[in-house]
CSV table of C-alpha atoms in Angstrom, one decimal:
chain,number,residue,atom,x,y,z
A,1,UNK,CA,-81.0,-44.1,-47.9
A,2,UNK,CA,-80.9,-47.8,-49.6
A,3,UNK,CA,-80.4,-49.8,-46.9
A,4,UNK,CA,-78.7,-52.3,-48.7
A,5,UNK,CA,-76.9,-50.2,-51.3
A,6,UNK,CA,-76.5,-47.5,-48.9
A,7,UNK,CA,-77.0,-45.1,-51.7
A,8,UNK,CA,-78.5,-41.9,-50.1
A,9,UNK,CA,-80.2,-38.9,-51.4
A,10,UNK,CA,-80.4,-35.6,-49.5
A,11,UNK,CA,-83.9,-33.8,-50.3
A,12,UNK,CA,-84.4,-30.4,-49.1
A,13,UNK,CA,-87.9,-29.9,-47.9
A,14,UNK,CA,-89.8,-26.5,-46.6
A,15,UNK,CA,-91.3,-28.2,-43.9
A,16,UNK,CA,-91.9,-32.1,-42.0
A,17,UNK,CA,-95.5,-32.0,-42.7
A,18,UNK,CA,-96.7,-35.2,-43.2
A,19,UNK,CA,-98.0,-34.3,-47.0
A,20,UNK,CA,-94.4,-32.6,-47.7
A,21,UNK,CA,-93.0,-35.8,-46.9
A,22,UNK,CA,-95.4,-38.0,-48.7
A,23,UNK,CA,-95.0,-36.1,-51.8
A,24,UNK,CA,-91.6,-35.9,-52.0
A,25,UNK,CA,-91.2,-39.6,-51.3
A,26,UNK,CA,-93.2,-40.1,-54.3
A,27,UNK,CA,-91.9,-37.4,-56.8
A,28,UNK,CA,-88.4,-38.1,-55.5
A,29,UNK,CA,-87.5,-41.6,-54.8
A,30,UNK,CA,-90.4,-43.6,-56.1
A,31,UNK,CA,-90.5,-42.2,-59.3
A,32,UNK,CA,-86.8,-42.6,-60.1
A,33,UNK,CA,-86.0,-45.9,-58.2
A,34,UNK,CA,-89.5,-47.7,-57.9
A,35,UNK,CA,-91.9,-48.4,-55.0
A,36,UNK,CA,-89.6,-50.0,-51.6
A,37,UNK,CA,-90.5,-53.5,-50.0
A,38,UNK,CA,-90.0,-51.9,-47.0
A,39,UNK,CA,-89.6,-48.0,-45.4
A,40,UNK,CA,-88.2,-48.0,-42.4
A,41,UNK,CA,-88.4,-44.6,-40.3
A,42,UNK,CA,-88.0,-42.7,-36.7
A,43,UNK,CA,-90.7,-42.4,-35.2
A,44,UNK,CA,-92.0,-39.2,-36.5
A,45,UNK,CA,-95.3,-38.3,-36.5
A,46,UNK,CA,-95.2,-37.2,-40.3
A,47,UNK,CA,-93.9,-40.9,-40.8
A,48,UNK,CA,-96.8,-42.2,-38.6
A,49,UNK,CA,-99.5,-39.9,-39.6
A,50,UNK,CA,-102.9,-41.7,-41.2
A,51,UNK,CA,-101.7,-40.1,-44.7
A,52,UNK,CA,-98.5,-41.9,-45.1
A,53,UNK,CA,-99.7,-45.2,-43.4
A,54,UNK,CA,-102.4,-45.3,-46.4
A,55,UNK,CA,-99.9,-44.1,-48.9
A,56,UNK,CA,-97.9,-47.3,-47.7
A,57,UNK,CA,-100.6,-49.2,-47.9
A,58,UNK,CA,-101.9,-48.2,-51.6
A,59,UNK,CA,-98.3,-48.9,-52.5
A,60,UNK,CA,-97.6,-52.3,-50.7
A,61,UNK,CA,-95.3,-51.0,-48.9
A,62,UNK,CA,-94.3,-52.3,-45.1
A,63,UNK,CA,-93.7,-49.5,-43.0
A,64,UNK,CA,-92.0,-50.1,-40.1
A,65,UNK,CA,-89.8,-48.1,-37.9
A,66,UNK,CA,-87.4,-48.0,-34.7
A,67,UNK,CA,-88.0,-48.0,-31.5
A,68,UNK,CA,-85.8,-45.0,-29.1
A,69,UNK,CA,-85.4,-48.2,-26.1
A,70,UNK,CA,-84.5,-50.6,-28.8
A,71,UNK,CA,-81.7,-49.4,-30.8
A,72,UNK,CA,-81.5,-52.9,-32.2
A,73,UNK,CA,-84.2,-52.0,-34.3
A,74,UNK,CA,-82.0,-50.1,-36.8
A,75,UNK,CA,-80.7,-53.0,-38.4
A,76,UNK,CA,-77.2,-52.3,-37.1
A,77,UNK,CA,-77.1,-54.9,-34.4
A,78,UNK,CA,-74.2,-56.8,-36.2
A,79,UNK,CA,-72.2,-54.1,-36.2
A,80,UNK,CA,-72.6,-53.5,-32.7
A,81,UNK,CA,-72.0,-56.8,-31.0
A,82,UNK,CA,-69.5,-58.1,-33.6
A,83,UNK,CA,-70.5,-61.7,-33.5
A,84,UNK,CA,-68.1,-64.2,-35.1
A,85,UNK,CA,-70.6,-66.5,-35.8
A,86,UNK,CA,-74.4,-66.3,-36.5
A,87,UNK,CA,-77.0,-68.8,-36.7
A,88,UNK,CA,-80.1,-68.1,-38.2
A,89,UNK,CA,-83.2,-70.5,-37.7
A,90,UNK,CA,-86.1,-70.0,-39.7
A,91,UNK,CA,-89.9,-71.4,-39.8
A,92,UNK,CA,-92.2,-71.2,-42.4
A,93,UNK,CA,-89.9,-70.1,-44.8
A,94,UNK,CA,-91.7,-68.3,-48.2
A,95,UNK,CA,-94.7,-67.5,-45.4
A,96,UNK,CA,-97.6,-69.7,-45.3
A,97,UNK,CA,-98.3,-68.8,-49.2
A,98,UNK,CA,-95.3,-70.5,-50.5
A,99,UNK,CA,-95.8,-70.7,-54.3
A,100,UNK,CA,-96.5,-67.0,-54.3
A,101,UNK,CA,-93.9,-65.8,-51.6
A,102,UNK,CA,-90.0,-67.5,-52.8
A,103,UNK,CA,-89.5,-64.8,-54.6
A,104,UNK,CA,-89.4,-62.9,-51.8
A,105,UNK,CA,-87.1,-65.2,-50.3
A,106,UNK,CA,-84.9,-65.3,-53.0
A,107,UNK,CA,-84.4,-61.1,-52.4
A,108,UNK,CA,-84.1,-61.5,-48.6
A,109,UNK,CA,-81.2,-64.2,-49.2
A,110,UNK,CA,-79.9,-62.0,-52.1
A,111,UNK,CA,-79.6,-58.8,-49.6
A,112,UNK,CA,-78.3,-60.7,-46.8
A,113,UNK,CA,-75.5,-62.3,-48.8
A,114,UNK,CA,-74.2,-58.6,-49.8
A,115,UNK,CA,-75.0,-56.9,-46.9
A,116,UNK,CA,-72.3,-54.4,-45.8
A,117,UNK,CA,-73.1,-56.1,-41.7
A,118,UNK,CA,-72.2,-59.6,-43.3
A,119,UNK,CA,-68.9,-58.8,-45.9
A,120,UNK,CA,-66.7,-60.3,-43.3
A,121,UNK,CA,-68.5,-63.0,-43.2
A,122,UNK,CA,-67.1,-65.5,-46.4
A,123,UNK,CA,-67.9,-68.6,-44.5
A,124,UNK,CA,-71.9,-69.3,-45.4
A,125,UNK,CA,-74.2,-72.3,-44.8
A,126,UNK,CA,-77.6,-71.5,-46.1
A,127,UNK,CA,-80.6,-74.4,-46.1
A,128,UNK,CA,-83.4,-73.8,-47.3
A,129,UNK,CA,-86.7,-76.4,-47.3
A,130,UNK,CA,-88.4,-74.6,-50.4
A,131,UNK,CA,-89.8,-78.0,-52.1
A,132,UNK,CA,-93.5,-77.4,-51.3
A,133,UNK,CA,-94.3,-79.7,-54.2
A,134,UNK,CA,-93.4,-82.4,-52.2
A,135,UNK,CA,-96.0,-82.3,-49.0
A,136,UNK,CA,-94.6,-85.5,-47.6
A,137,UNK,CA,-91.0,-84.0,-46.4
A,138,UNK,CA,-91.8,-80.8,-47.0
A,139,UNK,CA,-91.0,-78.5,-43.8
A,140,UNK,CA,-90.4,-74.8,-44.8
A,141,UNK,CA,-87.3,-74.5,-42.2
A,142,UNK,CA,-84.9,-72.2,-43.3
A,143,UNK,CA,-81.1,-72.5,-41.7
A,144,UNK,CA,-78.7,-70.2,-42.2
A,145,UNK,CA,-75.2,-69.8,-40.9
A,146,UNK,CA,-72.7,-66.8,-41.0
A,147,UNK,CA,-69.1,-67.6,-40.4
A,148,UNK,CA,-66.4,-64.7,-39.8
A,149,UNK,CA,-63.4,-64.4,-41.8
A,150,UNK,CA,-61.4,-65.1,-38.5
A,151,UNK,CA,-62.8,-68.2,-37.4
A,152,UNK,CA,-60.0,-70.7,-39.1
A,153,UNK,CA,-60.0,-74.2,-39.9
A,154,UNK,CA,-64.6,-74.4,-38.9
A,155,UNK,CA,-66.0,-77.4,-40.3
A,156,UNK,CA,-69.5,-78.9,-40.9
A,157,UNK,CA,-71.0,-82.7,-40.1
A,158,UNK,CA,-71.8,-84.5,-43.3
A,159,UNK,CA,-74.6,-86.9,-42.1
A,160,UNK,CA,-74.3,-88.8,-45.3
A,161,UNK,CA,-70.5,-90.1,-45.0
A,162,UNK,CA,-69.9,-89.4,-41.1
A,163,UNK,CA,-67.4,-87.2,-41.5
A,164,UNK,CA,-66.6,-83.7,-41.0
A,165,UNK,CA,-65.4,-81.2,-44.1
A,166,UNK,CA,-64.2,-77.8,-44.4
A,167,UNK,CA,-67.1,-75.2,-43.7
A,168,UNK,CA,-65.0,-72.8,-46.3
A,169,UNK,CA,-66.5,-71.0,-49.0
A,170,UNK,CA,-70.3,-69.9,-49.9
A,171,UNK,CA,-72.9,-72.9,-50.1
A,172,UNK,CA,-76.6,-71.8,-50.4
A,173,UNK,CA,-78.8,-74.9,-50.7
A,174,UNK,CA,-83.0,-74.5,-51.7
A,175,UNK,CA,-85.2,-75.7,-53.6
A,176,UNK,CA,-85.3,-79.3,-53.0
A,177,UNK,CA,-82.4,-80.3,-50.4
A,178,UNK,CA,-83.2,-83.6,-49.7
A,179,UNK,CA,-79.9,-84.9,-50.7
A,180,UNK,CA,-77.7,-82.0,-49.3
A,181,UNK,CA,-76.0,-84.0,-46.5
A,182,UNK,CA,-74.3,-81.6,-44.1
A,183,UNK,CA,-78.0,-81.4,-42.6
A,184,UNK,CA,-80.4,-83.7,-41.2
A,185,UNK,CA,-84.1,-82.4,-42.3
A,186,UNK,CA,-87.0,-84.8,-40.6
A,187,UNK,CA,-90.6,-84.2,-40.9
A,188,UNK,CA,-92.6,-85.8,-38.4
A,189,UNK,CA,-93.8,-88.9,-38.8
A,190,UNK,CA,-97.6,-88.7,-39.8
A,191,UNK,CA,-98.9,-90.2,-36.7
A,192,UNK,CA,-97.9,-87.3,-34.7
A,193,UNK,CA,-99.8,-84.6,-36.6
A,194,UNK,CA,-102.9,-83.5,-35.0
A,195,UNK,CA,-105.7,-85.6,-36.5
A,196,UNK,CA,-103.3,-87.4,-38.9
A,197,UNK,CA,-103.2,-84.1,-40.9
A,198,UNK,CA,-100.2,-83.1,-42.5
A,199,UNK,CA,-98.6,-79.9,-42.0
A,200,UNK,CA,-95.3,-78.2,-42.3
A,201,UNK,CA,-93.7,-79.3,-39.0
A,202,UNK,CA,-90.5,-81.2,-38.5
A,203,UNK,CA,-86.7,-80.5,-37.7
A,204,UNK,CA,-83.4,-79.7,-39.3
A,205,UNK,CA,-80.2,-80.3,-37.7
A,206,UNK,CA,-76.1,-79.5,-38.5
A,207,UNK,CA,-73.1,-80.2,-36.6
A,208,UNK,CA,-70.2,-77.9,-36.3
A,209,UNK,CA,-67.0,-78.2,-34.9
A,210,UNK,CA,-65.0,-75.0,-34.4
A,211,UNK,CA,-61.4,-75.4,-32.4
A,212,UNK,CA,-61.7,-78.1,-29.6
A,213,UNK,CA,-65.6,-77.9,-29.7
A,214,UNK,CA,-68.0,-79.7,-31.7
A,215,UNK,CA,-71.9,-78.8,-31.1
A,216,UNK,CA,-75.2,-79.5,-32.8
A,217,UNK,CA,-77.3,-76.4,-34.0
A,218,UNK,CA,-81.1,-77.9,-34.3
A,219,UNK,CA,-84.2,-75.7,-36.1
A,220,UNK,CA,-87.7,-76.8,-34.8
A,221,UNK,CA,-91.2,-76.2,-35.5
A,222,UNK,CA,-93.7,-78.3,-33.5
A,223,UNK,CA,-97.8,-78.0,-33.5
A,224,UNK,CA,-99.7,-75.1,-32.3
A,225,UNK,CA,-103.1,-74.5,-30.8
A,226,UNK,CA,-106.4,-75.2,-32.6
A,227,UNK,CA,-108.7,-73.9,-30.4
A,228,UNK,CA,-108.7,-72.5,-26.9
A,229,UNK,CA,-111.7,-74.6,-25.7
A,230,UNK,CA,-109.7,-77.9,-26.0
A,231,UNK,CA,-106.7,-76.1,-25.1
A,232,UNK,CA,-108.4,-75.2,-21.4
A,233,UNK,CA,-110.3,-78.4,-21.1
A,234,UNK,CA,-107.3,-80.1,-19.0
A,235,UNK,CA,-103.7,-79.6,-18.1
A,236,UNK,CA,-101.3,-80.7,-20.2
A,237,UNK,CA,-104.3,-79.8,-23.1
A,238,UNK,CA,-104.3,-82.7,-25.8
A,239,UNK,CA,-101.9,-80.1,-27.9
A,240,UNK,CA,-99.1,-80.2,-25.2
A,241,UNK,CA,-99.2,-83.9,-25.3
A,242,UNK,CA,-98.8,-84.2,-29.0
A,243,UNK,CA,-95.7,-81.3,-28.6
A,244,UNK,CA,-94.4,-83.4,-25.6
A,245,UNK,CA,-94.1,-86.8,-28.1
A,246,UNK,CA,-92.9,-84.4,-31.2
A,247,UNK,CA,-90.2,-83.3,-28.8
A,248,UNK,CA,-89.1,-86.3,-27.3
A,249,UNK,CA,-89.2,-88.5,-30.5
A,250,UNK,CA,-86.8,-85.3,-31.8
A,251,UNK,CA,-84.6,-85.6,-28.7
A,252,UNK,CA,-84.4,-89.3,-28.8
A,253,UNK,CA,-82.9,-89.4,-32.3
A,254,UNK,CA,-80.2,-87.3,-31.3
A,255,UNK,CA,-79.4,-89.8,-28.9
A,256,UNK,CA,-78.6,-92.8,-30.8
A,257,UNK,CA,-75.1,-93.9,-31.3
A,258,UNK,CA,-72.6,-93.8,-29.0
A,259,UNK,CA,-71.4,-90.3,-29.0
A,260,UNK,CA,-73.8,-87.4,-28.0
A,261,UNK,CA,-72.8,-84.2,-29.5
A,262,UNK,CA,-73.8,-81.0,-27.2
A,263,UNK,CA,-77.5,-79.9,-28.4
A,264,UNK,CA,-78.5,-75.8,-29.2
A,265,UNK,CA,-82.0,-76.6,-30.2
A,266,UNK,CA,-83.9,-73.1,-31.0
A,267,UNK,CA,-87.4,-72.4,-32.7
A,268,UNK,CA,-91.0,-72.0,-32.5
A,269,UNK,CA,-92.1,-74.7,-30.2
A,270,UNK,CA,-95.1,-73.5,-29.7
A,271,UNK,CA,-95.3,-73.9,-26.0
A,272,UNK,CA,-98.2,-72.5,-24.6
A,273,UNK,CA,-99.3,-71.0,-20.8
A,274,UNK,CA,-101.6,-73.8,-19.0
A,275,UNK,CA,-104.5,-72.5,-20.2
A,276,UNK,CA,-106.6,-74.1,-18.3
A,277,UNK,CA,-104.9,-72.6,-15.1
A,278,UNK,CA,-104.3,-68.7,-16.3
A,279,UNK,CA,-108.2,-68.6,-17.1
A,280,UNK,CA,-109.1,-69.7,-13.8
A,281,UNK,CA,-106.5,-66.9,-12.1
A,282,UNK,CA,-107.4,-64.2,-14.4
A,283,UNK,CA,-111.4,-64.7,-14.1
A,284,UNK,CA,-111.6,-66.3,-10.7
A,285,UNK,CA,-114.0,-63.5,-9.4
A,286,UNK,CA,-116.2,-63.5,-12.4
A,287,UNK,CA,-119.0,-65.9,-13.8
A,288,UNK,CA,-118.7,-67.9,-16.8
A,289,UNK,CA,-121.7,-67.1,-19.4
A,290,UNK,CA,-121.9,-69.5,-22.1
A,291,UNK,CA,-123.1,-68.6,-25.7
A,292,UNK,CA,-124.1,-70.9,-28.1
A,293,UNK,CA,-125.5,-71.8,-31.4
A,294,UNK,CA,-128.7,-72.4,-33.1
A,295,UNK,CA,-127.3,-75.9,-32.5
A,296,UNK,CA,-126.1,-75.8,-28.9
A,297,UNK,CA,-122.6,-75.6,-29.6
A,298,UNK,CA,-120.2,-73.4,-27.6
A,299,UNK,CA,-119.3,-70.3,-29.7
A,300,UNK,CA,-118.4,-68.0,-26.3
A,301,UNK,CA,-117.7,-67.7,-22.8
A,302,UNK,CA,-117.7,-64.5,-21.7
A,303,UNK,CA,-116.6,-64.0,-18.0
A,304,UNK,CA,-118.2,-61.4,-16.3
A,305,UNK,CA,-118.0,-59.7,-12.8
A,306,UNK,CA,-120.7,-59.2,-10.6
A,307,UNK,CA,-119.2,-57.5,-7.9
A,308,UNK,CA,-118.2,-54.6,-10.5
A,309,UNK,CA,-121.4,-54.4,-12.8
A,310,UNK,CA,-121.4,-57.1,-14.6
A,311,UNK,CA,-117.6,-56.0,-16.5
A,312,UNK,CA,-116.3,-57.8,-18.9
A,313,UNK,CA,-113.2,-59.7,-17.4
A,314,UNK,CA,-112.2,-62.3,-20.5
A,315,UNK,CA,-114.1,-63.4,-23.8
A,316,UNK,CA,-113.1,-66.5,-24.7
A,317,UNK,CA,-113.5,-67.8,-27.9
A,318,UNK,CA,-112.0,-70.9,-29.9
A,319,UNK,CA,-110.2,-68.2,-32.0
A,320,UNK,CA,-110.4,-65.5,-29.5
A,321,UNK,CA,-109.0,-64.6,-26.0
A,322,UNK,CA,-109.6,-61.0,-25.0
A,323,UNK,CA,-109.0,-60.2,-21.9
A,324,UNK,CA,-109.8,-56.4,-20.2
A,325,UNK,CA,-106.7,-55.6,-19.4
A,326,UNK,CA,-105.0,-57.6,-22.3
A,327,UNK,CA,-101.7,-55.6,-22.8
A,328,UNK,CA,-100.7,-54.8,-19.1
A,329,UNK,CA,-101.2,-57.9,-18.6
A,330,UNK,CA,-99.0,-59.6,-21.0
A,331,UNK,CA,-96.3,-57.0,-21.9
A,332,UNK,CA,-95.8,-55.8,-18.5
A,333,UNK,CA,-92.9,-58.6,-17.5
A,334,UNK,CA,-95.0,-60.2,-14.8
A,335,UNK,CA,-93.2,-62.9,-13.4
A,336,UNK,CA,-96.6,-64.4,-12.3
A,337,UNK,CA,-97.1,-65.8,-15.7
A,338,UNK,CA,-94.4,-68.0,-15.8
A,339,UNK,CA,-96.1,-70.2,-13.1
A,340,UNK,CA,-98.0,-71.0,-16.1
A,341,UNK,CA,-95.4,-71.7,-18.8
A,342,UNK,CA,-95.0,-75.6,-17.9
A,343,UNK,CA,-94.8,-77.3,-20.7
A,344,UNK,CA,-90.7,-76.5,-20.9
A,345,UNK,CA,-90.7,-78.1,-17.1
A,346,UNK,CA,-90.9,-81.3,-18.4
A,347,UNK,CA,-87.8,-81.3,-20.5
A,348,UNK,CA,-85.6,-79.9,-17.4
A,349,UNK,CA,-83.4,-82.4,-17.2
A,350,UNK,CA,-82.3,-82.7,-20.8
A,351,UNK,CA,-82.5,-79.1,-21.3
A,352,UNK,CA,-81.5,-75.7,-20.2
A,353,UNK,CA,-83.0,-72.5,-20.2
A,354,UNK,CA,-81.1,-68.7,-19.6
A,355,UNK,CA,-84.1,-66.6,-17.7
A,356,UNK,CA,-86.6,-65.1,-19.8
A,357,UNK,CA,-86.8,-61.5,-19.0
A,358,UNK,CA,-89.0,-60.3,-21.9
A,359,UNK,CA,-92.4,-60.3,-22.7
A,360,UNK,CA,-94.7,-63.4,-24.3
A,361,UNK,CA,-93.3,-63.9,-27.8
A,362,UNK,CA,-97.0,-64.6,-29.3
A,363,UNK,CA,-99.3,-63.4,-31.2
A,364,UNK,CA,-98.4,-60.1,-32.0
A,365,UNK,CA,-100.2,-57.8,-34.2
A,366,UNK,CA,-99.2,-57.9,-37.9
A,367,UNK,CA,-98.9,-54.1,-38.2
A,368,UNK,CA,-96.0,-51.7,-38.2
A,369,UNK,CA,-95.8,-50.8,-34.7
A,370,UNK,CA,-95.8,-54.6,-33.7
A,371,UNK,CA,-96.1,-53.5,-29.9
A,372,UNK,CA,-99.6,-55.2,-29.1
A,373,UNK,CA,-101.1,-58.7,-28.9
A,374,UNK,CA,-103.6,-60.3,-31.4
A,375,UNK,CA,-106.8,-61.1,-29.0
A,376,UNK,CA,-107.0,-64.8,-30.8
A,377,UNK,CA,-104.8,-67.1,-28.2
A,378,UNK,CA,-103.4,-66.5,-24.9
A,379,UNK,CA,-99.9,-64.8,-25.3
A,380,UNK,CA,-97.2,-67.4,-24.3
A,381,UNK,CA,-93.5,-68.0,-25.0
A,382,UNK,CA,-93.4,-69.8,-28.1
A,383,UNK,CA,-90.3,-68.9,-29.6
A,384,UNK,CA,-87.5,-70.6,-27.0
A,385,UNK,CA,-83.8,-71.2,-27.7
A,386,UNK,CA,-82.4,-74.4,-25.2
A,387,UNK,CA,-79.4,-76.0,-24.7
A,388,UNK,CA,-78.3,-79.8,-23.6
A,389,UNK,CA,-76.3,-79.6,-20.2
A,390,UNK,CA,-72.9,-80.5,-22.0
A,391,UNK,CA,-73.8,-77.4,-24.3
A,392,UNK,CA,-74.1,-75.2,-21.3
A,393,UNK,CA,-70.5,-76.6,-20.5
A,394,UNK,CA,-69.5,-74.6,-23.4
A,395,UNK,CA,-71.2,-71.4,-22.8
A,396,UNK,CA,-68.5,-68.9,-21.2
A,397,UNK,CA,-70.2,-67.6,-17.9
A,398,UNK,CA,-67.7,-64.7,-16.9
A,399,UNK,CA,-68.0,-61.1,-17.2
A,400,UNK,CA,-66.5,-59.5,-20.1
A,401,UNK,CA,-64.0,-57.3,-19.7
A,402,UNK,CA,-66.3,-54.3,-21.6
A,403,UNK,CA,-68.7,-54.6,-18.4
A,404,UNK,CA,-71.4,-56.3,-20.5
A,405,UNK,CA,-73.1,-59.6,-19.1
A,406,UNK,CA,-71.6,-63.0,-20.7
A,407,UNK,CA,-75.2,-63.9,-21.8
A,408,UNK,CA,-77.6,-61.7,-23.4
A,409,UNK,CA,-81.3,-63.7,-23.8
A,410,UNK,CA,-83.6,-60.8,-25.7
A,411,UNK,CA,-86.7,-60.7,-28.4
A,412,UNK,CA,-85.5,-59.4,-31.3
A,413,UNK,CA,-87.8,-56.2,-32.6
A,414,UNK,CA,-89.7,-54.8,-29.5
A,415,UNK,CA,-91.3,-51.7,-30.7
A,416,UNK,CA,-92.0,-52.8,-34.9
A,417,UNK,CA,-93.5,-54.9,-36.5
A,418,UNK,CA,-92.2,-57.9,-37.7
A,419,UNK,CA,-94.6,-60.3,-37.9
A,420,UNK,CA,-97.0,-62.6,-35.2
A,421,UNK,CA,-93.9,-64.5,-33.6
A,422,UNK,CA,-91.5,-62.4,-32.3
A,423,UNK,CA,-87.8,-64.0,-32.9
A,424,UNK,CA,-85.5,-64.3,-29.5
A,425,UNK,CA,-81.4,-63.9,-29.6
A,426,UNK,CA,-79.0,-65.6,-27.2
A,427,UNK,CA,-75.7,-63.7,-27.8
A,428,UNK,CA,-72.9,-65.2,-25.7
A,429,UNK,CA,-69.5,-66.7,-25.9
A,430,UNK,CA,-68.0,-70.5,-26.3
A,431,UNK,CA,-65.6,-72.3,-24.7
A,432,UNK,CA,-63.9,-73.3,-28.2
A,433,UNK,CA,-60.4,-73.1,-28.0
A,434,UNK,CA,-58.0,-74.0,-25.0
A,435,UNK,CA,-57.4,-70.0,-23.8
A,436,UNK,CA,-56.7,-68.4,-20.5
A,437,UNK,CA,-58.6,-65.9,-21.4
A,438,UNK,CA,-61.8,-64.8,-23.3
A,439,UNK,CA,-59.9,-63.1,-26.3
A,440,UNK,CA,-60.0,-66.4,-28.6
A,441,UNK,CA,-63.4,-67.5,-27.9
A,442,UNK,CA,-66.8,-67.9,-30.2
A,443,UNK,CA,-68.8,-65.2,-29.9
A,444,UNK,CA,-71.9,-64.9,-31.5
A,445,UNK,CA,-76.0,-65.2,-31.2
């Protein structure tokens, strides 16, 4: 079936071999309708066999596939928890090849915008940073926001006459959007990048006001991790610092002026673990051994531990960190690890947090499964959504009356692949219009 069409065809087959399948995907669908983007399956192992991944690959096609604990995985997930509003925030919009790759964005928005999940949906914000002509304001944040048709009366912040306007109709800004004012788009100033080097990090901010409420919805990207030496030299490592000033300097905008509009602030932050400290607890009964280069430099330290042959505990790398027991370590929930994600700590006061019950959200592998780590950086929650404390005044906190919890805090895509960053989802309902009970309020991730 087309996904987005939902054109199906019905192909009868003499068996599920994995060749069958292969074939007929070729003779049947390809050669009348042209290679897929993307094929998503079950988990079959005809549709996971090494025959079709290569056939995939020959063809450029991303295979992915659902996941039987996951069911959000299907693509249906809108259906399902019938949000009234959704807010999509975006980093690194048209990939990290940008020239190349907005075409591909163009299709993605294209297929959203006629999506059967989204036809209800005919109140549409979409901003798009695509100007990567212009390095010096050029971020590659991408927001976009889906309004249901029975949400009345929404409106949208225009920074450029301080007012608000009817959110009402379609509006799909890229390109260049430096002059689209219901959105505030800052890079960072240059003396905040690392080294004084500019890359595509920055903020983009609306304000909304739906009923009584009025909130701010704010897309960030701030600076990862170079290499894990520096990064375990100290704690905080010289990259927390420069995310600690990116942050504040962000924050501190927002609260100019006189009135200070509740804060939703969600993105890759690029928090890391204390690297420093996690190396230490993971290898503290093994010995360091450093290896270096014809001149001297460290290129390795590989941790090994003599009580147990000489095992390989952790190699540690600038680009690598492979630990032994890398994936039971990091997928298994351990709440241990979060002694080690500080960097949010500092921001407590400002910001709120729902509890993280899933796994790292960094660096997965770039394949189709998508359920193991990359062995270049310590796995750490980089993908965070927070709110201000008035914005958690919003947030209803009781149970609904269908038995679900009022807050739902989740990675999105456990089990496939989409990408190295896994994307989080906060689903829950606001406090928008003066009710007794819960059957008027905004409900949406």
């Amino acid at each position: 079936m087309d996904y987005f069409t939902k054109w199906p065809e019905a192909i009868p087959i003499p068996d599920q071999e994995a060749s069958t399948v292969a074939e007929e995907l070729v003779r049947s669908w390809i050669s009348c309708y042209g290679v897929p983007m993307i094929l998503h399956s079950d988990q079959g192992t005809n549709f996971n066999s090494a025959l079709f991944t290569e056939l995939c690959k020959l063809l450029g096609i991303l295979k992915t596939q659902t996941n039987a604990l996951h069911p959000e995985s299907d693509g249906m997930v809108v259906k399902r928890s019938d949000p009234k509003f959704l807010a999509l925030h975006c980093q690194e919009v048209g990939g990290k090849n940008s020239k190349d790759a907005m075409k591909l964005v163009e299709e993605f928005v294209r297929a959203l915008m006629t999506s059967e999940e989204l036809h209800h949906f005919g109140q549409i914000r979409l901003f798009l940073d695509e100007d990567y002509t212009n390095p010096a304001k050029y971020t590659a944040l991408g927001n976009l926001y889906f309004v249901h048709n029975s949400l009345k009366d929404v409106q949208i912040w225009d920074f450029n006459e301080n007012k608000f306007k009817s959110a009402a109709g379609k509006e799909v800004h890229n390109g260049n959007i430096e002059n689209v004012g219901t959105k505030e788009k800052v890079k960072f100033p240059l003396i905040l990048f690392p080294e004084s080097k500019l890359s595509r990090k920055g903020f983009m901010r609306t304000r909304w006001r739906i009923g009584c409420a009025a909130f701010d919805l704010v897309n960030i990207h701030l600076f990862h991790d170079a290499c894990n030496f520096t990064a375990m030299e100290k704690y905080p490592s010289r990259y927390s610092e420069i995310r600690q000033t990116a942050l504040v300097y962000t924050l501190q905008r927002f609260n100019l002026g006189s009135e200070k509009v509740p804060l939703f602030i969600f993105g890759d932050f690029n928090f890391r673990l204390d690297t420093k400290g996690i190396v230490q607890k993971l290898t503290k009964k093994a010995v360091p051994v450093y290896m270096k280069s014809a001149k001297n430099e460290i290129e390795k330290i590989v941790y090994k531990d003599k009580s147990n042959e000489d095992k390989v505990v952790l190699t540690l790398g600038k680009k690598q960190f492979d630990l032994d027991e890398h994936e039971a370590t990091f997928l298994g929930k351990e709440k241990w690890l979060q002694e080690f994600d500080k960097e949010p700590k500092i921001f407590e006061k400002d910001l709120f947090e729902f509890e993280i019950s899933f796994p790292p959200s960094y660096p997965f592998k770039e394949d189709t499964s998508g359920t193991s780590y990359m062995r270049t950086r310590c796995p750490s929650w980089c993908d965070r959504i927070f709110l201000s404390r008035s914005a958690l005044s919003l947030v209803n906190m009781t149970p609904l009356d269908n038995g679900k919890p009022p807050v739902v805090y989740q990675l999105v895509g456990e089990g496939m692949g989409v990408g190295d960053h896994k994307p989080v989802t906060l689903s829950c309902s606001l406090r928008c219009f003066p009710s007794k009970n819960n059957s008027n309020q905004l409900h949406g991730p």
